[in-house]
XYZ file of C-alpha atoms in Angstrom:
755
model
C 0.025 58.258 -14.507
C -1.543 58.241 -11.041
C -4.229 55.644 -10.291
C -7.779 56.748 -10.961
C -9.551 57.593 -7.715
C -13.124 56.666 -6.716
C -14.417 60.041 -7.902
C -12.944 59.485 -11.366
C -15.177 56.551 -12.430
C -18.295 58.177 -11.005
C -17.601 61.396 -12.865
C -16.906 59.442 -16.022
C -20.108 57.423 -15.737
C -22.176 60.557 -15.323
C -20.501 62.029 -18.413
C -21.216 58.848 -20.377
C -24.874 59.081 -19.447
C -24.997 62.634 -20.789
C -23.369 61.579 -24.071
C -25.843 58.721 -24.519
C -28.745 61.145 -24.185
C -27.426 63.493 -26.890
C -29.430 63.686 -30.110
C -26.462 63.197 -32.437
C -25.299 60.465 -34.799
C -23.981 57.155 -33.459
C -20.473 57.887 -34.726
C -20.384 61.317 -33.112
C -21.376 59.815 -29.778
C -18.734 57.076 -30.086
C -16.089 59.657 -30.940
C -17.037 61.742 -27.929
C -17.046 58.658 -25.689
C -13.421 57.771 -26.444
C -12.383 61.391 -25.919
C -14.027 61.523 -22.486
C -12.663 58.105 -21.444
C -9.137 59.023 -22.515
C -9.269 62.324 -20.630
C -10.654 60.750 -17.469
C -8.172 57.855 -17.531
C -5.291 60.224 -18.366
C -4.613 58.000 -21.367
C -3.048 59.116 -24.615
C -5.066 56.580 -26.585
C -8.560 55.171 -26.115
C -10.138 52.890 -28.719
C -13.365 50.931 -29.129
C -13.365 47.726 -31.198
C -16.680 46.000 -31.942
C -17.447 42.632 -33.450
C -18.239 42.108 -37.089
C -18.896 39.050 -39.252
C -16.757 36.037 -38.466
C -16.032 37.422 -34.999
C -13.616 39.951 -36.454
C -13.014 43.091 -34.388
C -13.328 46.415 -36.178
C -12.005 49.725 -34.906
C -15.169 51.803 -34.435
C -13.759 54.854 -32.666
C -10.423 56.100 -31.355
C -8.805 59.009 -29.592
C -5.058 59.140 -30.138
C -4.649 56.728 -33.066
C -4.937 57.719 -36.724
C -8.614 58.677 -37.319
C -8.330 57.303 -40.876
C -7.996 53.786 -39.386
C -11.568 53.871 -38.019
C -13.707 51.256 -39.834
C -10.591 50.234 -41.834
C -8.607 48.361 -39.196
C -9.915 44.881 -38.502
C -8.486 42.144 -36.308
C -9.450 38.587 -37.158
C -10.731 36.279 -34.423
C -7.931 35.792 -31.905
C -5.569 38.171 -33.695
C -3.420 40.628 -31.766
C -3.820 41.832 -28.209
C -7.350 43.015 -28.946
C -8.200 39.531 -30.212
C -6.635 38.033 -27.052
C -8.911 40.128 -24.840
C -11.984 39.038 -26.834
C -10.875 35.390 -26.866
C -10.202 35.119 -23.126
C -12.894 37.634 -22.089
C -10.414 38.883 -19.504
C -8.383 42.106 -19.139
C -4.897 42.249 -20.680
C -2.580 44.674 -18.832
C 0.921 45.115 -20.299
C 3.772 47.556 -19.699
C 5.501 46.639 -22.995
C 2.823 45.635 -25.472
C 5.059 45.319 -28.578
C 7.129 42.661 -26.771
C 4.111 40.394 -26.271
C 3.996 37.398 -28.694
C 0.372 38.160 -29.608
C 1.093 41.794 -30.525
C -0.015 42.563 -34.079
C 1.415 45.714 -35.662
C -0.962 47.743 -37.831
C 0.932 50.633 -39.505
C -2.261 52.482 -40.491
C -3.109 53.103 -36.818
C 0.097 54.988 -35.958
C 0.440 53.211 -32.592
C 4.260 52.838 -32.815
C 5.204 55.012 -29.815
C 2.746 53.444 -27.337
C 4.059 50.781 -24.947
C 1.506 50.516 -22.121
C -1.673 48.644 -23.076
C -4.844 47.895 -21.134
C -7.722 46.130 -22.860
C -10.994 44.938 -21.274
C -13.868 42.997 -22.879
C -17.187 44.679 -23.597
C -19.458 41.966 -22.193
C -23.209 41.624 -21.853
C -25.167 38.471 -20.998
C -22.081 36.294 -21.261
C -21.374 37.477 -24.826
C -18.337 39.546 -25.854
C -19.479 42.486 -27.984
C -16.071 44.045 -28.387
C -12.968 45.420 -26.650
C -12.223 48.759 -24.978
C -8.537 49.777 -24.802
C -6.351 52.556 -23.431
C -2.650 53.090 -24.231
C 0.245 55.293 -23.112
C 3.783 55.951 -24.295
C 5.330 55.292 -20.885
C 6.196 51.671 -20.186
C 4.150 50.954 -17.060
C 1.467 48.580 -15.877
C -1.935 50.035 -15.112
C -3.037 49.977 -11.466
C -5.794 47.674 -10.234
C -8.088 50.672 -9.685
C -7.620 51.698 -13.320
C -8.450 48.206 -14.569
C -11.565 48.225 -12.391
C -12.586 51.644 -13.694
C -12.211 50.620 -17.342
C -14.199 47.412 -16.731
C -17.025 49.457 -15.266
C -17.040 51.738 -18.302
C -17.000 48.685 -20.598
C -20.016 47.234 -18.828
C -22.029 50.408 -19.370
C -20.850 50.541 -22.970
C -21.967 46.918 -23.481
C -25.451 47.792 -22.264
C -25.566 50.735 -24.670
C -24.428 48.589 -27.609
C -26.794 45.712 -26.762
C -29.793 48.008 -26.519
C -29.034 49.586 -29.884
C -28.710 53.088 -28.404
C -25.647 53.845 -30.539
C -26.587 51.816 -33.620
C -28.506 48.723 -34.660
C -26.765 45.646 -33.259
C -27.751 43.775 -36.422
C -25.160 45.902 -38.220
C -22.492 43.843 -36.452
C -23.496 40.876 -38.636
C -23.029 38.553 -35.652
C -26.361 36.770 -35.104
C -25.561 35.586 -31.577
C -25.221 39.218 -30.500
C -28.671 40.111 -31.747
C -31.344 40.195 -29.089
C -33.975 39.564 -31.750
C -32.476 36.676 -33.668
C -34.635 33.560 -34.126
C -33.682 30.572 -31.983
C -34.614 26.924 -32.444
C -34.535 24.478 -29.539
C -34.515 20.704 -29.800
C -36.709 19.528 -26.964
C -38.660 16.532 -25.734
C -42.419 16.680 -26.108
C -44.138 15.861 -22.809
C -47.705 16.968 -23.502
C -49.192 17.020 -26.980
C -50.557 20.063 -28.710
C -49.391 22.994 -30.811
C -49.069 26.512 -29.439
C -48.278 29.819 -31.120
C -48.133 32.726 -28.718
C -46.031 35.124 -26.684
C -43.425 34.380 -24.034
C -44.391 34.828 -20.393
C -41.403 34.288 -18.105
C -42.190 32.319 -14.968
C -39.219 33.933 -13.213
C -38.558 36.991 -15.356
C -35.139 38.513 -15.033
C -35.261 41.923 -13.415
C -34.409 44.338 -16.169
C -31.706 46.732 -14.989
C -32.964 50.075 -16.216
C -30.600 52.315 -14.254
C -26.903 51.504 -14.587
C -25.196 54.580 -13.147
C -25.591 55.512 -9.489
C -26.512 59.021 -8.356
C -25.222 58.292 -4.848
C -22.967 55.233 -4.372
C -23.523 55.241 -0.604
C -27.270 54.901 -1.108
C -26.636 52.009 -3.513
C -24.349 50.285 -0.990
C -27.092 50.529 1.619
C -29.672 49.117 -0.818
C -27.321 46.258 -1.694
C -26.671 45.395 1.963
C -30.380 45.452 2.788
C -31.184 43.207 -0.196
C -28.417 40.745 0.704
C -29.732 40.654 4.278
C -33.272 39.963 3.061
C -31.980 37.300 0.674
C -30.023 35.545 3.403
C -33.018 35.627 5.717
C -35.294 34.124 3.072
C -32.830 31.311 2.298
C -32.310 30.578 6.008
C -36.079 30.537 6.482
C -36.476 27.964 3.717
C -34.068 25.631 5.476
C -35.348 26.214 8.986
C -38.976 25.708 7.994
C -38.110 22.309 6.534
C -40.088 22.966 3.360
C -37.233 21.703 1.199
C -35.742 19.229 3.640
C -37.576 16.470 1.871
C -35.113 14.928 -0.543
C -31.375 14.883 -0.853
C -31.154 16.962 -4.012
C -33.536 19.669 -2.828
C -31.658 20.013 0.443
C -28.304 20.224 -1.311
C -29.542 22.956 -3.658
C -30.784 25.177 -0.847
C -27.684 24.464 1.242
C -25.681 25.660 -1.765
C -27.871 28.754 -1.995
C -27.145 29.481 1.642
C -23.432 28.919 1.096
C -23.402 31.413 -1.776
C -25.731 33.860 -0.017
C -23.320 34.058 2.913
C -20.190 34.065 0.743
C -18.174 37.163 1.635
C -16.236 37.124 -1.627
C -19.425 37.383 -3.700
C -20.693 40.193 -1.470
C -17.390 42.075 -1.654
C -17.213 41.882 -5.452
C -20.647 43.471 -5.687
C -19.715 46.158 -3.157
C -16.573 46.951 -5.141
C -18.628 47.257 -8.319
C -20.994 49.713 -6.610
C -18.016 51.800 -5.486
C -17.036 52.274 -9.132
C -20.310 54.152 -9.704
C -22.799 51.403 -10.621
C -26.234 50.940 -9.132
C -26.785 47.917 -6.887
C -28.653 46.119 -9.692
C -25.913 46.839 -12.232
C -23.306 45.581 -9.759
C -25.138 42.250 -9.428
C -25.337 41.999 -13.224
C -21.662 42.771 -13.631
C -20.531 40.125 -11.139
C -22.851 37.611 -12.845
C -21.430 38.412 -16.277
C -17.920 37.780 -14.972
C -19.048 34.484 -13.457
C -20.727 33.363 -16.698
C -17.557 33.966 -18.658
C -15.448 31.997 -16.195
C -17.903 29.116 -16.164
C -18.086 29.007 -19.978
C -14.439 27.925 -19.985
C -14.919 25.148 -17.442
C -15.280 21.515 -18.421
C -16.310 20.361 -14.952
C -20.074 19.578 -15.049
C -20.351 19.880 -11.261
C -18.969 23.414 -11.319
C -21.273 24.306 -14.177
C -24.226 22.975 -12.191
C -23.208 25.038 -9.170
C -23.053 28.072 -11.466
C -26.779 27.574 -12.163
C -27.356 27.832 -8.415
C -25.520 31.146 -8.328
C -27.521 32.393 -11.314
C -30.753 31.654 -9.458
C -29.396 33.343 -6.345
C -28.493 36.474 -8.321
C -32.028 36.617 -9.759
C -33.432 36.333 -6.257
C -31.198 39.190 -5.158
C -32.341 41.338 -8.085
C -35.961 40.666 -7.135
C -35.229 41.766 -3.573
C -33.669 44.948 -4.960
C -36.661 45.612 -7.185
C -39.187 44.899 -4.446
C -40.948 42.341 -6.640
C -43.571 40.592 -4.530
C -43.684 37.599 -6.836
C -47.384 37.871 -7.785
C -47.856 36.392 -11.216
C -50.258 34.940 -13.659
C -53.227 37.282 -13.390
C -52.320 39.904 -15.970
C -50.896 37.671 -18.683
C -52.148 38.055 -22.238
C -54.454 35.325 -23.494
C -51.864 33.726 -25.795
C -49.098 33.244 -23.217
C -46.533 30.466 -23.473
C -44.965 30.044 -20.047
C -41.160 29.712 -20.125
C -39.178 28.533 -17.092
C -36.144 26.573 -16.004
C -38.249 24.285 -13.842
C -41.646 24.388 -12.201
C -43.763 22.460 -9.728
C -47.416 21.521 -10.199
C -48.665 24.082 -7.685
C -46.779 26.852 -9.453
C -48.403 25.962 -12.761
C -51.821 25.961 -11.129
C -51.162 29.525 -9.941
C -51.702 30.658 -13.518
C -55.102 31.109 -15.094
C -55.714 28.358 -17.621
C -57.535 30.696 -19.987
C -54.363 32.792 -20.344
C -51.967 29.947 -21.204
C -51.540 28.140 -24.526
C -48.253 26.293 -23.869
C -45.360 25.582 -21.532
C -41.600 25.408 -22.241
C -39.240 24.142 -19.531
C -35.516 23.612 -19.400
C -35.880 20.765 -16.927
C -38.756 18.298 -16.525
C -39.398 14.590 -17.031
C -42.387 12.989 -18.703
C -43.410 11.519 -15.345
C -42.930 14.720 -13.323
C -45.993 16.194 -11.691
C -45.810 19.405 -13.676
C -46.044 17.282 -16.841
C -49.023 15.441 -15.398
C -50.771 18.707 -14.543
C -49.929 20.192 -17.963
C -51.524 17.203 -19.683
C -54.546 17.485 -17.402
C -54.859 21.159 -18.359
C -54.479 20.314 -22.040
C -51.328 22.434 -22.354
C -48.626 21.575 -24.895
C -45.401 21.048 -22.921
C -41.797 20.610 -24.048
C -38.742 20.083 -21.883
C -34.983 20.139 -22.344
C -34.898 23.600 -23.942
C -31.509 24.433 -22.463
C -30.856 28.177 -22.357
C -34.378 29.189 -23.373
C -34.946 31.209 -20.192
C -31.902 33.415 -20.711
C -32.641 33.761 -24.430
C -36.270 34.800 -23.935
C -37.824 38.130 -23.176
C -41.394 38.699 -22.091
C -43.576 39.183 -25.156
C -41.265 37.403 -27.614
C -43.146 35.350 -30.248
C -42.781 31.591 -29.711
C -44.074 28.435 -31.397
C -44.217 25.063 -29.642
C -45.040 21.528 -30.782
C -45.705 19.371 -27.729
C -45.561 16.154 -29.752
C -42.249 16.511 -31.591
C -40.668 18.911 -29.087
C -39.867 21.414 -31.848
C -39.698 24.909 -30.372
C -38.984 28.221 -32.134
C -38.275 31.447 -30.250
C -38.872 34.610 -32.271
C -39.726 32.494 -35.355
C -39.786 33.903 -38.899
C -43.216 34.322 -40.454
C -42.947 31.158 -42.553
C -42.347 29.096 -39.386
C -45.353 30.721 -37.724
C -47.473 29.872 -40.758
C -46.291 26.255 -40.682
C -47.197 25.967 -37.008
C -50.611 27.467 -37.658
C -51.153 24.719 -40.241
C -50.009 22.144 -37.669
C -52.454 23.538 -35.158
C -55.305 23.437 -37.659
C -54.478 19.830 -38.579
C -54.379 18.880 -34.912
C -57.766 20.490 -34.352
C -59.041 18.439 -37.271
C -57.672 15.276 -35.658
C -59.296 16.247 -32.374
C -62.591 16.613 -34.229
C -62.110 13.097 -35.652
C -61.482 11.735 -32.167
C -64.601 13.508 -30.923
C -66.642 11.796 -33.633
C -65.773 8.369 -32.182
C -65.934 9.462 -28.536
C -69.133 7.524 -27.770
C -68.263 4.499 -29.908
C -66.822 1.410 -28.208
C -63.065 0.733 -28.231
C -63.553 -2.529 -30.080
C -61.217 -4.211 -32.562
C -62.336 -5.283 -36.036
C -62.619 -8.876 -34.807
C -64.849 -7.941 -31.855
C -62.418 -7.696 -28.911
C -63.419 -4.941 -26.478
C -60.677 -2.915 -24.796
C -61.426 -0.797 -21.751
C -59.826 2.621 -22.051
C -59.489 4.390 -18.719
C -58.031 7.800 -17.986
C -55.507 8.968 -15.413
C -56.386 11.885 -13.159
C -55.328 13.599 -9.972
C -57.248 16.861 -9.720
C -60.868 17.952 -9.780
C -60.185 19.932 -12.950
C -59.423 16.605 -14.664
C -62.989 15.353 -14.302
C -64.601 17.084 -17.321
C -62.143 15.122 -19.467
C -63.909 11.891 -18.447
C -66.918 12.843 -20.536
C -65.015 14.735 -23.229
C -62.599 11.872 -23.908
C -65.154 9.068 -23.825
C -63.093 7.155 -21.227
C -64.674 4.112 -19.574
C -63.624 5.341 -16.147
C -60.624 6.503 -14.154
C -58.007 3.773 -13.984
C -55.605 5.773 -11.816
C -56.492 8.704 -9.594
C -53.314 10.060 -7.995
C -54.466 11.144 -4.556
C -51.074 12.591 -3.546
C -51.463 15.603 -5.846
C -54.150 16.994 -3.564
C -51.709 16.723 -0.672
C -48.759 18.212 -2.569
C -50.353 21.392 -3.896
C -51.397 22.678 -0.482
C -49.381 24.346 2.259
C -50.786 22.036 4.945
C -52.204 18.518 5.076
C -55.864 18.504 3.980
C -58.262 18.077 6.888
C -60.455 14.976 7.003
C -63.605 16.899 6.085
C -61.845 18.485 3.103
C -60.639 15.097 1.911
C -64.111 13.592 2.199
C -65.596 16.493 0.231
C -62.897 16.251 -2.451
C -63.242 12.470 -2.972
C -67.034 12.766 -2.986
C -66.857 15.399 -5.737
C -64.641 13.078 -7.782
C -67.030 10.138 -7.412
C -70.077 12.288 -8.150
C -68.404 13.671 -11.279
C -67.630 10.118 -12.446
C -71.244 9.027 -12.064
C -71.610 5.337 -12.885
C -68.069 5.035 -14.222
C -65.479 3.387 -11.959
C -62.725 5.353 -10.201
C -59.553 3.662 -8.934
C -58.005 5.740 -6.133
C -54.298 5.104 -5.648
C -53.419 5.638 -2.000
C -50.667 8.145 -1.225
C -47.612 7.475 -3.369
C -45.129 9.707 -1.585
C -41.351 9.656 -1.455
C -38.826 9.667 -4.276
C -39.585 12.799 -6.306
C -42.996 13.296 -4.657
C -42.675 15.117 -1.380
C -44.959 17.133 0.844
C -44.018 20.817 1.301
C -45.049 20.714 4.984
C -43.293 17.500 6.082
C -39.725 16.734 7.117
C -38.159 13.540 5.857
C -34.731 12.074 6.247
C -32.348 12.462 3.370
C -31.719 9.315 1.285
C -28.946 8.539 -1.172
C -31.399 6.874 -3.570
C -34.921 8.027 -2.707
C -36.524 6.284 -5.715
C -35.600 2.943 -4.145
C -36.001 4.090 -0.574
C -38.711 4.978 1.880
C -41.728 5.635 -0.293
C -45.291 4.629 -1.178
C -46.571 1.569 0.729
C -43.402 1.476 2.836
C -44.317 4.849 4.311
C -47.907 3.704 4.837
C -46.778 0.655 6.812
C -44.334 2.649 8.948
C -46.825 5.496 9.430
C -50.139 3.580 9.563
C -52.066 6.659 10.718
C -51.470 8.205 7.283
C -53.139 5.432 5.287
C -55.889 4.954 7.867
C -56.642 8.686 7.794
C -56.934 8.613 4.018
C -58.941 5.367 3.989
C -61.355 6.890 6.510
C -61.989 9.816 4.163
C -62.403 7.584 1.112
C -64.832 5.239 2.896
C -66.988 8.186 3.961
C -66.934 9.716 0.480
C -67.894 6.430 -1.238
C -70.918 5.692 0.946
C -73.365 3.587 -1.050
C -70.942 3.204 -3.971
C -68.139 0.848 -4.993
C -64.779 2.008 -3.631
C -61.671 0.892 -5.520
C -58.294 1.392 -3.829
C -54.883 0.741 -5.346
C -51.790 0.266 -3.147
C -48.590 1.573 -4.803
C -45.156 -0.042 -5.044
C -46.023 -3.387 -3.468
C -42.890 -5.544 -3.246
C -44.300 -8.752 -1.750
C -47.591 -10.297 -0.641
C -47.034 -9.679 3.058
C -46.773 -5.917 2.440
C -50.096 -5.939 0.645
C -51.784 -8.021 3.368
C -50.556 -5.715 6.138
C -51.760 -2.625 4.289
C -55.117 -4.208 3.503
C -55.516 -5.089 7.173
C -55.195 -1.381 8.022
C -57.947 -0.562 5.512
C -60.112 -3.369 6.924
C -59.724 -1.840 10.392
C -61.186 1.389 9.066
C -64.037 -0.516 7.453
C -64.771 -2.179 10.803
C -64.496 1.152 12.628
C -67.057 2.714 10.293
C -69.404 -0.260 10.871
C -69.136 -0.016 14.667
C -69.827 3.729 14.533
C -72.879 3.126 12.367
C -71.545 5.142 9.440
C -72.975 4.543 6.012
C -70.467 2.408 4.114
C -69.535 1.721 0.493
C -71.508 -0.971 -1.260
C -68.237 -2.803 -1.920
C -64.538 -2.162 -1.178
C -62.057 -3.513 -3.724
C -58.331 -3.305 -2.996
C -55.700 -3.828 -5.683
C -51.916 -3.949 -5.887
C -49.804 -1.850 -8.210
C -47.125 -3.958 -9.858
C -44.088 -1.697 -10.172
C -41.442 -3.783 -8.414
C -40.265 -6.693 -10.612
C -40.111 -9.053 -7.601
C -43.916 -9.042 -7.325
C -44.383 -10.571 -10.771
C -42.940 -13.827 -9.454
C -45.663 -13.873 -6.782
C -48.644 -13.117 -9.014
C -50.648 -16.287 -8.218
C -50.253 -15.552 -4.517
C -51.047 -11.836 -4.770
C -54.109 -12.643 -6.883
C -55.508 -14.622 -3.942
C -55.253 -11.522 -1.741
C -55.863 -8.649 -4.137
C -59.039 -7.924 -6.047
C -57.064 -6.669 -9.039
C -53.537 -5.814 -10.183
C -52.458 -2.743 -12.137
C -49.099 -2.690 -13.920
C -47.262 0.599 -13.403
C -45.175 0.394 -16.566
C -43.085 3.524 -15.895
C -41.495 2.267 -12.682
C -41.626 -1.421 -13.590
C -39.549 -1.028 -16.741
C -37.275 1.562 -15.177
C -36.433 -0.872 -12.376
C -36.219 -3.849 -14.715
C -33.682 -2.074 -16.940
C -31.921 -0.322 -14.022
C -32.476 3.023 -15.768
C -33.307 6.418 -14.316
C -35.805 7.589 -16.899
C -35.304 11.227 -15.821
C -31.606 11.037 -16.753
C -31.240 11.900 -20.462
C -27.859 10.139 -20.665
C -29.412 6.748 -19.963
C -33.177 7.141 -20.422
C -33.009 6.454 -24.152
C -30.729 3.463 -23.824
C -33.746 1.172 -23.575
C -37.057 1.041 -25.410
C -40.438 0.085 -23.994
C -40.926 -1.960 -27.177
C -37.788 -4.043 -26.728
C -38.185 -7.851 -26.640
C -37.296 -7.930 -22.929
C -39.993 -5.384 -22.046
C -42.648 -7.191 -24.071
C -41.739 -10.594 -22.633
C -41.897 -9.184 -19.112
C -45.399 -7.796 -19.655
C -46.478 -10.967 -21.483
C -45.455 -13.079 -18.499
C -47.471 -10.876 -16.131
C -50.548 -10.968 -18.373
C -50.377 -14.775 -18.726
C -49.819 -15.363 -15.032
C -52.756 -13.113 -14.130
C -54.980 -14.859 -16.670
C -54.059 -18.289 -15.332
C -54.852 -17.114 -11.804
C -58.210 -15.779 -12.903
C -57.360 -12.259 -11.815
C -58.032 -8.848 -13.334
C -54.974 -7.007 -14.651
C -54.628 -3.574 -16.245
C -51.760 -1.284 -17.238
C -51.223 2.404 -16.617
C -48.157 4.313 -17.729
C -46.718 6.283 -20.606
C -46.742 3.373 -23.047
C -50.500 2.836 -22.634
C -51.154 6.219 -24.257
C -48.964 5.721 -27.341
C -50.961 4.032 -30.111
C -48.079 1.834 -31.328
C -47.182 0.732 -27.793
C -50.851 0.192 -26.963
C -51.182 -2.017 -30.057
C -48.358 -4.202 -28.744
C -49.931 -4.355 -25.271
C -53.205 -5.556 -26.756
C -51.258 -8.186 -28.659
C -49.769 -9.324 -25.335
C -53.249 -9.915 -23.917
C -54.001 -6.745 -21.960
C -57.599 -5.595 -22.168
C -57.630 -2.566 -19.831
C -55.336 0.431 -20.390
C -55.219 3.717 -18.478
C -53.735 6.898 -19.924
C -53.999 10.687 -20.079
C -57.390 11.809 -21.414
C -55.891 13.423 -24.511
C -54.440 10.072 -25.559
C -57.722 8.150 -25.510
C -58.899 9.391 -28.913
C -55.764 8.308 -30.834
C -55.632 4.944 -29.026
C -59.334 4.277 -29.648
C -58.918 5.093 -33.336
C -56.038 2.616 -33.493
C -58.095 -0.092 -31.755
C -61.043 0.285 -34.119
C -58.728 -0.240 -37.106
C -56.967 -3.269 -35.582
C -57.468 -7.016 -35.913
C -56.610 -8.365 -32.459
C -55.838 -11.936 -33.481
C -53.386 -10.758 -36.161
C -51.437 -8.507 -33.835
C -51.395 -11.189 -31.110
C -49.789 -13.692 -33.476
C -47.280 -11.154 -34.743
C -46.237 -9.917 -31.280
C -45.782 -13.508 -30.148
C -43.276 -14.049 -32.957
C -41.441 -10.825 -32.156
C -40.903 -11.770 -28.520
C -38.307 -14.325 -29.588
C -36.117 -11.772 -31.363
C -32.954 -10.124 -30.033
C -33.399 -6.638 -31.547
C -32.708 -3.639 -29.349
C -36.183 -2.375 -30.253
C -39.151 -3.821 -32.101
C -40.667 -0.405 -32.761
C -39.872 -0.239 -36.484
C -41.167 -3.777 -37.095
C -44.418 -3.031 -35.283
C -44.815 0.229 -37.215
C -44.317 -1.632 -40.507
C -46.910 -4.226 -39.448
C -49.407 -1.455 -38.669
C -48.774 0.288 -41.992
C -49.262 -2.933 -43.987
C -52.618 -3.636 -42.335
C -53.954 -0.097 -42.316
C -53.821 0.362 -38.557
C -54.306 4.051 -37.733
C -51.518 5.299 -35.457
C -52.196 9.055 -35.552
């Protein structure tokens, strides 16, 4: 049999399109398909096997074998040559099929005289739907062009099967092949709340509507133009320096550029177009092949690089579709945003009144997108691996931001259960609102100051709604990170003034720029570091670039004219660092005086205790600083040598372990003995059980997200401070990995409200 020429596949694809459009039964169309494929491939046999329950492969249509075998012949998972194709998801090309050890003889098919065998997988979205085969009597191996042609046909057939054009995919009884099957994801809750809505994809996959090309040369031109535009956009990202800010970001875009300029990737797509596919279908086909190869790899690095290529392919599809990337304005009002990852500015692109929840594959509780989600009052879960590929725009979805439980396309009983959850949460919120204006005071008369964390102007209404005593941590870097350029001095002054005016008589603690690590400016260029979390960041940047902190201090001093200005210096490692930074602020105070500018009534400067070394210098720092704020997230992460964004190690320690409590107890005692003011901000401050322990350790000021103030206040008003202090003191001498269960039992016995 001569090799199939370029015209053959194109003619065949056009014929397939005609058959798909016919208004006949599914079986009649399948029967006609195998006839046309066999004739075009000059094959004596063509058969289509599709998956059934238990991954068995059933003969659905054939030309050349015994017609009575259709729907009777089944191959178990991995059985025979057909099973081998499905198992490996790769073509099997044999000149003497009966001699192969995996050959399985089925007398009812009448395939005795056929020696040549070519089978290719019917693949869509990384899933094998079935196998397409051709056979001939002559003992010969099929040419590479013939294998390519049959793979192209199989790809189109997979799209037809997946879309249910021929029959309902549910009839295959294989739930993972169903596009509508319910999916449950075990996630981590990062922002509380319950959402029931519809999926809105942050980076929706471009749906390939047209598979078969009318003119392959036109498609080749479109592909080349899109690849050129893609390469230019990736090169521009690198040359502009927007992502040359941390080692990981740089490596990702360098990898994008490597793939974008890879000639092998480009050639595979060009070859696919030459078989008769559109440019979009060619990209999809190459990606499907890549997914199957990667699924068999055990190397996590290679798998991670495959994610880069997936993103690159989506970018290429967007270039082909001409998608300008505008989003967020036309979403329905019950949208749950689904994405692999997202930055804070991207989330703010969306209208808050359209969103009810957020589901990410990758995010940490301390990431800025999590901070912004909490500020917006959006339920957020992270760690939903595969949710982006599994979702389609408009799919029903239910999300619990507290437990992390997430259901995609949930059954009605799950939806009902989540509606009950949402109603119960609203009831709890109403309870918290009823105590909003009551003091956070324990049963034995100890007052606790509950402050809220903020970072954006849209956070400020929460100050009144939550009943917070003030803002214990205002992250000033968010204003710098969400813009395309550094805010001008006048804009900074206006922004800080609006924050102070919104706070009224309540105090606001402004943390000076905490940049570096995972917080980078999109318009700056920084040197790459092997370990940026322990590198050039926060106060270290301020001391090396004094103009930055002086510029910000100048704006804050102007905004706080006539008021008390509270500044907090981040990541102070020793007293000399603090003194040098304070001297820079004092220079701005003196400058304002000499220029006759109206000044703040008082300027208080504090140190953020995140580096364990500073705790050994607390008496000394208390003589220089007006107050100290414990940053529990970084402090405990550094104390336990744990990257809290790494799921493999983040859960290996507990914030309520004896070591963590003893560390915080020592800080609280040392501060008390020095006569200084100490507070704590961090994730543990907003968890009622953790907050109970902190109060027992002697802390009297806690700062948290506004949504956490109600639950913590309710806990405080049901607590006897002296009892918990005595109990926590006893626990500090234990050697348990975690004291969480003991503290929970203590709370339950004494009626302390933790929810």
